[in-house]
Coordinates of C-alpha atoms in Angstrom, one line a residue:
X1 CA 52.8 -16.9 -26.9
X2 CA 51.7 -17.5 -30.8
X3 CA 53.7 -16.5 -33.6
X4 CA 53.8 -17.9 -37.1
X5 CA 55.5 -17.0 -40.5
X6 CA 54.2 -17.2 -43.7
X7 CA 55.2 -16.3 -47.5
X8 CA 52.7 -14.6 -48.6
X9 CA 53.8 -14.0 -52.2
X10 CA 52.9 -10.2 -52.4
X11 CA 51.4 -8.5 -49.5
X12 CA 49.8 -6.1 -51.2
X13 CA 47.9 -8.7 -53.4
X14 CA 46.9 -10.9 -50.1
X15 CA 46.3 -8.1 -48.0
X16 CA 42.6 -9.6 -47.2
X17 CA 43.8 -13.1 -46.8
X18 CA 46.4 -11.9 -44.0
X19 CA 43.7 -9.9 -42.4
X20 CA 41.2 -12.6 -42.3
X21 CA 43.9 -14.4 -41.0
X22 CA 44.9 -12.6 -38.2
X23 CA 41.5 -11.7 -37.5
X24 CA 40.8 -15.6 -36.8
X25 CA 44.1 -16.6 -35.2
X26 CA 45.1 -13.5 -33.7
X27 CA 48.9 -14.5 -32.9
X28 CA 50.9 -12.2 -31.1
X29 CA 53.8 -12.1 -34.1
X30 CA 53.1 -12.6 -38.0
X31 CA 55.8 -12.8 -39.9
X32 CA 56.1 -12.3 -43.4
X33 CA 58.3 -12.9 -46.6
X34 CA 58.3 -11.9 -50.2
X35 CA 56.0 -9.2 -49.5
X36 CA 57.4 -7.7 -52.7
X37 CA 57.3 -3.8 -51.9
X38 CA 59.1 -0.8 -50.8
X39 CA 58.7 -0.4 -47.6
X40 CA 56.8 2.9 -48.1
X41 CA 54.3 1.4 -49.9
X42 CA 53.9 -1.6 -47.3
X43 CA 49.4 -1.6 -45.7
X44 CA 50.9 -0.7 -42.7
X45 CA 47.8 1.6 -41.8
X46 CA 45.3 -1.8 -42.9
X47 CA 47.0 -3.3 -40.0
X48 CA 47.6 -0.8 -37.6
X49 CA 43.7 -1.2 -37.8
X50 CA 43.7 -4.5 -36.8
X51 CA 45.5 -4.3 -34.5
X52 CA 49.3 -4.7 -35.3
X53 CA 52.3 -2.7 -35.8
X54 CA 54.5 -3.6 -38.3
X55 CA 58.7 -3.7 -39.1
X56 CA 58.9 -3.9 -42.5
X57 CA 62.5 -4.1 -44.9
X58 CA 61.2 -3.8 -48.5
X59 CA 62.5 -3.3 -51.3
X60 CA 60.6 -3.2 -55.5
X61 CA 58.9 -6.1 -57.0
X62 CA 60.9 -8.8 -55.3
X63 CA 62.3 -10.3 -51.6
X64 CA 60.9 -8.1 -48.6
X65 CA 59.8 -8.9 -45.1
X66 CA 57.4 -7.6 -42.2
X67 CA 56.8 -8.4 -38.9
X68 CA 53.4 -7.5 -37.3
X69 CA 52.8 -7.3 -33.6
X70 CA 50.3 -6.9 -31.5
X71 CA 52.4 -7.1 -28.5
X72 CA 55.5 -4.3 -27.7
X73 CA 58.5 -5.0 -30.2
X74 CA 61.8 -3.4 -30.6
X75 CA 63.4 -3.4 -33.7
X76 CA 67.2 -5.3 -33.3
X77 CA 68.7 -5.1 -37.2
X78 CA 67.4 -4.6 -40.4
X79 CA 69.4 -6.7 -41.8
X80 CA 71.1 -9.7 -41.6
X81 CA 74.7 -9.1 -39.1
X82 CA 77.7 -10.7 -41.1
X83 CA 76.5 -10.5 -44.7
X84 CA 79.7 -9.3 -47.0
X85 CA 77.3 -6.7 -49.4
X86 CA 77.0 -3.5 -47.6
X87 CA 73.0 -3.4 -48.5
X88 CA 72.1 -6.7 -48.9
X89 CA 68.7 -7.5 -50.6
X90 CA 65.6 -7.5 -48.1
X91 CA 65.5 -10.5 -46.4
X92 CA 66.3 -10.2 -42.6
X93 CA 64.5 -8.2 -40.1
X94 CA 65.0 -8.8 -36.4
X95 CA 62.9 -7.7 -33.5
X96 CA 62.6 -8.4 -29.7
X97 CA 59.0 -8.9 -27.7
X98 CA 58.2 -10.6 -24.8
X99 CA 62.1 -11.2 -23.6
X100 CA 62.4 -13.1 -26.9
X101 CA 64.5 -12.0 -30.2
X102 CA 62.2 -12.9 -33.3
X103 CA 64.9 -13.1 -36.6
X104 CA 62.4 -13.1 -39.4
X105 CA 64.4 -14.4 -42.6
X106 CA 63.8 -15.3 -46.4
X107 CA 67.0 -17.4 -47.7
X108 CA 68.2 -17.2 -50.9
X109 CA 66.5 -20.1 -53.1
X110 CA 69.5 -20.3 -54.8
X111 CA 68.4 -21.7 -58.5
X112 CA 69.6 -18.3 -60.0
X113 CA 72.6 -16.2 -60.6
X114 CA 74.7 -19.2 -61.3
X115 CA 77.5 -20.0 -58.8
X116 CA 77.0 -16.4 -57.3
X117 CA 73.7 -17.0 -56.8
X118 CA 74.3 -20.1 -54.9
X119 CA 76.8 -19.0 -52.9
X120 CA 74.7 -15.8 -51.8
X121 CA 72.3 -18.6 -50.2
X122 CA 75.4 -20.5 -48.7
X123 CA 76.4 -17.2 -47.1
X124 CA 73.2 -16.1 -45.9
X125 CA 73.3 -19.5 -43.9
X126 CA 76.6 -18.8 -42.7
X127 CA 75.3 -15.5 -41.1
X128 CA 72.9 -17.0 -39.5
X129 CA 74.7 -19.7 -38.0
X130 CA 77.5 -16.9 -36.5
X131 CA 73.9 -14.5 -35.4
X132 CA 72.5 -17.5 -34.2
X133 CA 76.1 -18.6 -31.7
X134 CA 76.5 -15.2 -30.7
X135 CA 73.0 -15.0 -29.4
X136 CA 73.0 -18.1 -27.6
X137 CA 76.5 -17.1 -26.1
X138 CA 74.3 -14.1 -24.9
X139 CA 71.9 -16.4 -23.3
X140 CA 69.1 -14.9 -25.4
X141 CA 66.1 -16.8 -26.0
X142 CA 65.2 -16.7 -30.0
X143 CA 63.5 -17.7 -32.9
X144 CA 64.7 -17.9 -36.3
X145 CA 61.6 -18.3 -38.2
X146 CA 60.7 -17.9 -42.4
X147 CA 61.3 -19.7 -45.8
X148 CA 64.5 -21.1 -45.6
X149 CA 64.3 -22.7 -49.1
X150 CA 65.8 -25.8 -48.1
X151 CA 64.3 -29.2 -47.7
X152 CA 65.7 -30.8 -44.8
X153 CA 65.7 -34.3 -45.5
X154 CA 63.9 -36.6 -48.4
X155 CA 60.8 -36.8 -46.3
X156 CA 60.4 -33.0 -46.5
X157 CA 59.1 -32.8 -50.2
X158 CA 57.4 -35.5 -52.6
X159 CA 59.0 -37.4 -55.0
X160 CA 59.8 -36.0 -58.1
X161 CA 58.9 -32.7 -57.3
X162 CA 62.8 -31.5 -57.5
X163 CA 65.7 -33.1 -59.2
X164 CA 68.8 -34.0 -57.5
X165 CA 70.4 -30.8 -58.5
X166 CA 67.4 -28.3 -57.4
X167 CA 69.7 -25.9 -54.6
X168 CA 67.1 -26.1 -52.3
X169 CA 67.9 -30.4 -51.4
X170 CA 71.3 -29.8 -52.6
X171 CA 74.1 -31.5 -50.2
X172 CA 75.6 -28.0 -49.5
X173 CA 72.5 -27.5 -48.6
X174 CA 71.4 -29.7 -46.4
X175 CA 75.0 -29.1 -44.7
X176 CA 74.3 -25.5 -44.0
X177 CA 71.0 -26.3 -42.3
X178 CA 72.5 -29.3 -40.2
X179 CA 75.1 -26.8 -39.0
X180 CA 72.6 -24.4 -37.9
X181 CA 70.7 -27.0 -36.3
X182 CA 73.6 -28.4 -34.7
X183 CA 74.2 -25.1 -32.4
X184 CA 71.6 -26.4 -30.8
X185 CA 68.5 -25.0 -32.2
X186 CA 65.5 -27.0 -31.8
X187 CA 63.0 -27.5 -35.6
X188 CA 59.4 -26.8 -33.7
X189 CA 58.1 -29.2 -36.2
X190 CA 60.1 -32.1 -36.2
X191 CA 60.2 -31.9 -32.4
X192 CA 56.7 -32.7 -32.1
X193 CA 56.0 -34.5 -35.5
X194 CA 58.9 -36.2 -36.1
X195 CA 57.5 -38.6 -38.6
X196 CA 54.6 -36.8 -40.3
X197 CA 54.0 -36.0 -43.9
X198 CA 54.2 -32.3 -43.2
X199 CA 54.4 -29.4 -46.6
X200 CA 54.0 -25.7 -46.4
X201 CA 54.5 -25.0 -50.1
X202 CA 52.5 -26.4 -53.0
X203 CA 53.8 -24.6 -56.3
X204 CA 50.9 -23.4 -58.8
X205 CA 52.1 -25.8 -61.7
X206 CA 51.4 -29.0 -62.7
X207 CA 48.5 -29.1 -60.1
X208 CA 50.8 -29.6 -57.4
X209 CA 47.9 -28.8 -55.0
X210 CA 45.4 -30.3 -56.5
X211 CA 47.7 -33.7 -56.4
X212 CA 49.2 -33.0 -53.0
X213 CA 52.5 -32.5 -53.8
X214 CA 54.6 -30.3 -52.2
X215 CA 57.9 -29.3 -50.2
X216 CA 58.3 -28.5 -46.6
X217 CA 60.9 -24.9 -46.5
X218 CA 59.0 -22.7 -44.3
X219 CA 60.5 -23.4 -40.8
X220 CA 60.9 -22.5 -36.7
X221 CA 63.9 -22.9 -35.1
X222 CA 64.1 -22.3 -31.3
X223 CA 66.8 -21.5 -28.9
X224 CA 67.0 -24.4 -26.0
X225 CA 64.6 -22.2 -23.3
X226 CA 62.1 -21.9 -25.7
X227 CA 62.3 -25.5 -27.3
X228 CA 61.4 -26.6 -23.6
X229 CA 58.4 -24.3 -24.1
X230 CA 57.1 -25.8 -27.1
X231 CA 53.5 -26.4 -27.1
X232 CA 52.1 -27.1 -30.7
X233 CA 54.0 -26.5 -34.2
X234 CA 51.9 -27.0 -37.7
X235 CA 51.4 -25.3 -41.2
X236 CA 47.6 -24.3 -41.5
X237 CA 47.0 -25.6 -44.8
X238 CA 43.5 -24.4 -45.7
X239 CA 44.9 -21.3 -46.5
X240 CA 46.4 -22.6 -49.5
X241 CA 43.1 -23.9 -51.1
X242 CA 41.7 -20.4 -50.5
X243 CA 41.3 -18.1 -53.6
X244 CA 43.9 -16.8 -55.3
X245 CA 46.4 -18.2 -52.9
X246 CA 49.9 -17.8 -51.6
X247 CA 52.0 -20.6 -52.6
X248 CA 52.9 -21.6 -49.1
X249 CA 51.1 -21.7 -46.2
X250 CA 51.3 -20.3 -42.3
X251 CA 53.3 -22.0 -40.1
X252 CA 52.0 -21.6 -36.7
X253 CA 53.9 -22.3 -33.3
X254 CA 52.4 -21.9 -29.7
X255 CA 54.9 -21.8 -26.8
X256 CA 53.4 -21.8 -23.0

């Protein structure tokens, strides 16, 4: 089993660059954030073409996700389970493949909407924590896989590349992810790299790729069966010195 997820930053711009993509890798699950479009108006057919279906929550010009499959997948929720606003922006989509629940997420960064907007990222986490207990109280083996916006720890971005109060290394922050860890989730990279400089974002100012300096907020978490499964977890970073560019990179994990 390969899956990986991956910001693309506008799917409709890097349609080419996730087909190239999958045409080289050819995971069984993609999974995508910020696509930034309806769902109507998602390629679908571009990748029905190659191969893989896809479950797409969009919404206009901002947030969205997708998964593509090329394997069976049944569609679980649409949205995040637990979220207070009755249609919450897109950025939760949840199927099942292979005897394993993929939850395919793009947090709240948090920076804006002042306290509410803070507080929306919060309670996203929250959510996931309670989706993420119920479905190991299920004995369901899952994934919870995307851009969290959150860097774990100090050696998960560069120095000076985010001040103290940035929400995404806040200690609120970090606190929400510990808790969500701490059900007993597994972080497919840390578990095999526990030391490594490892990014999957590089922001297009200030040359931040160019320099090498960037933040690690793209993550996998696994449920226990599946952390035991755990074969090889790594951003492929040449796609971010491609042309035109996503901002972040794939994160590709291989289970056996």
């Amino acid at each position: 089993m390969k899956f990986a997820t991956w910001n693309v930053n506008s799917v409709r711009q890097r349609q080419g660059h996730v087909l190239d993509w999958l045409a080289r890798e050819q995971p069984d699950l993609l999974m995508l954030q910020e696509i930034k479009c309806e769902t109507g108006l998602f390629p679908a057919q571009a990748f029905r073409d190659a191969g893989y279906e896809a479950v797409v929550v969009g919404q206009k010009s901002y947030n969205g996700v997708a998964t593509l499959a090329r394997i069976p997948a049944e569609v679980r929720h649409r949205a995040l389970p637990g979220l207070n606003d009755p249609e919450p922006p897109a950025r939760y989509v949840e199927v099942e493949a292979a005897g394993i629940v993929f939850g395919n997420l793009y947090l709240p960064n948090g920076n804006s909407g002042g306290t509410a907007g803070y507080e929306a990222k919060l309670e996203f986490f929250s959510a996931l924590t309670a989706r993420a207990r119920e479905m190991l109280a299920a004995g369901q083996d899952f994934v919870l896989a995307g851009d969290y916006n959150v860097c774990p720890t100090t050696d998960d971005l560069d120095p000076g590349t985010l001040s103290d109060e940035d929400a995404l290394v806040r200690p609120e922050s970090r606190a929400a992810w510990r808790r969500l860890l701490w059900c007993g989730l597994t972080d497919a990279v840390r578990a095999l790299h526990p030391d490594e400089r490892i990014r999957t974002f590089w922001d297009y100012q200030a040359g931040a790729w160019r320099r090498d300096i960037g933040l690690r907020i793209d993550h996998a978490l696994l449920s226990p069966r599946l952390a035991e499964r755990l074969v090889s977890a790594m951003p492929d970073r040449e796609e971010r010195g491609k042309e035109q560019p996503s901002d972040h990179v794939p994160l590709v994990v291989v289970l056996d």
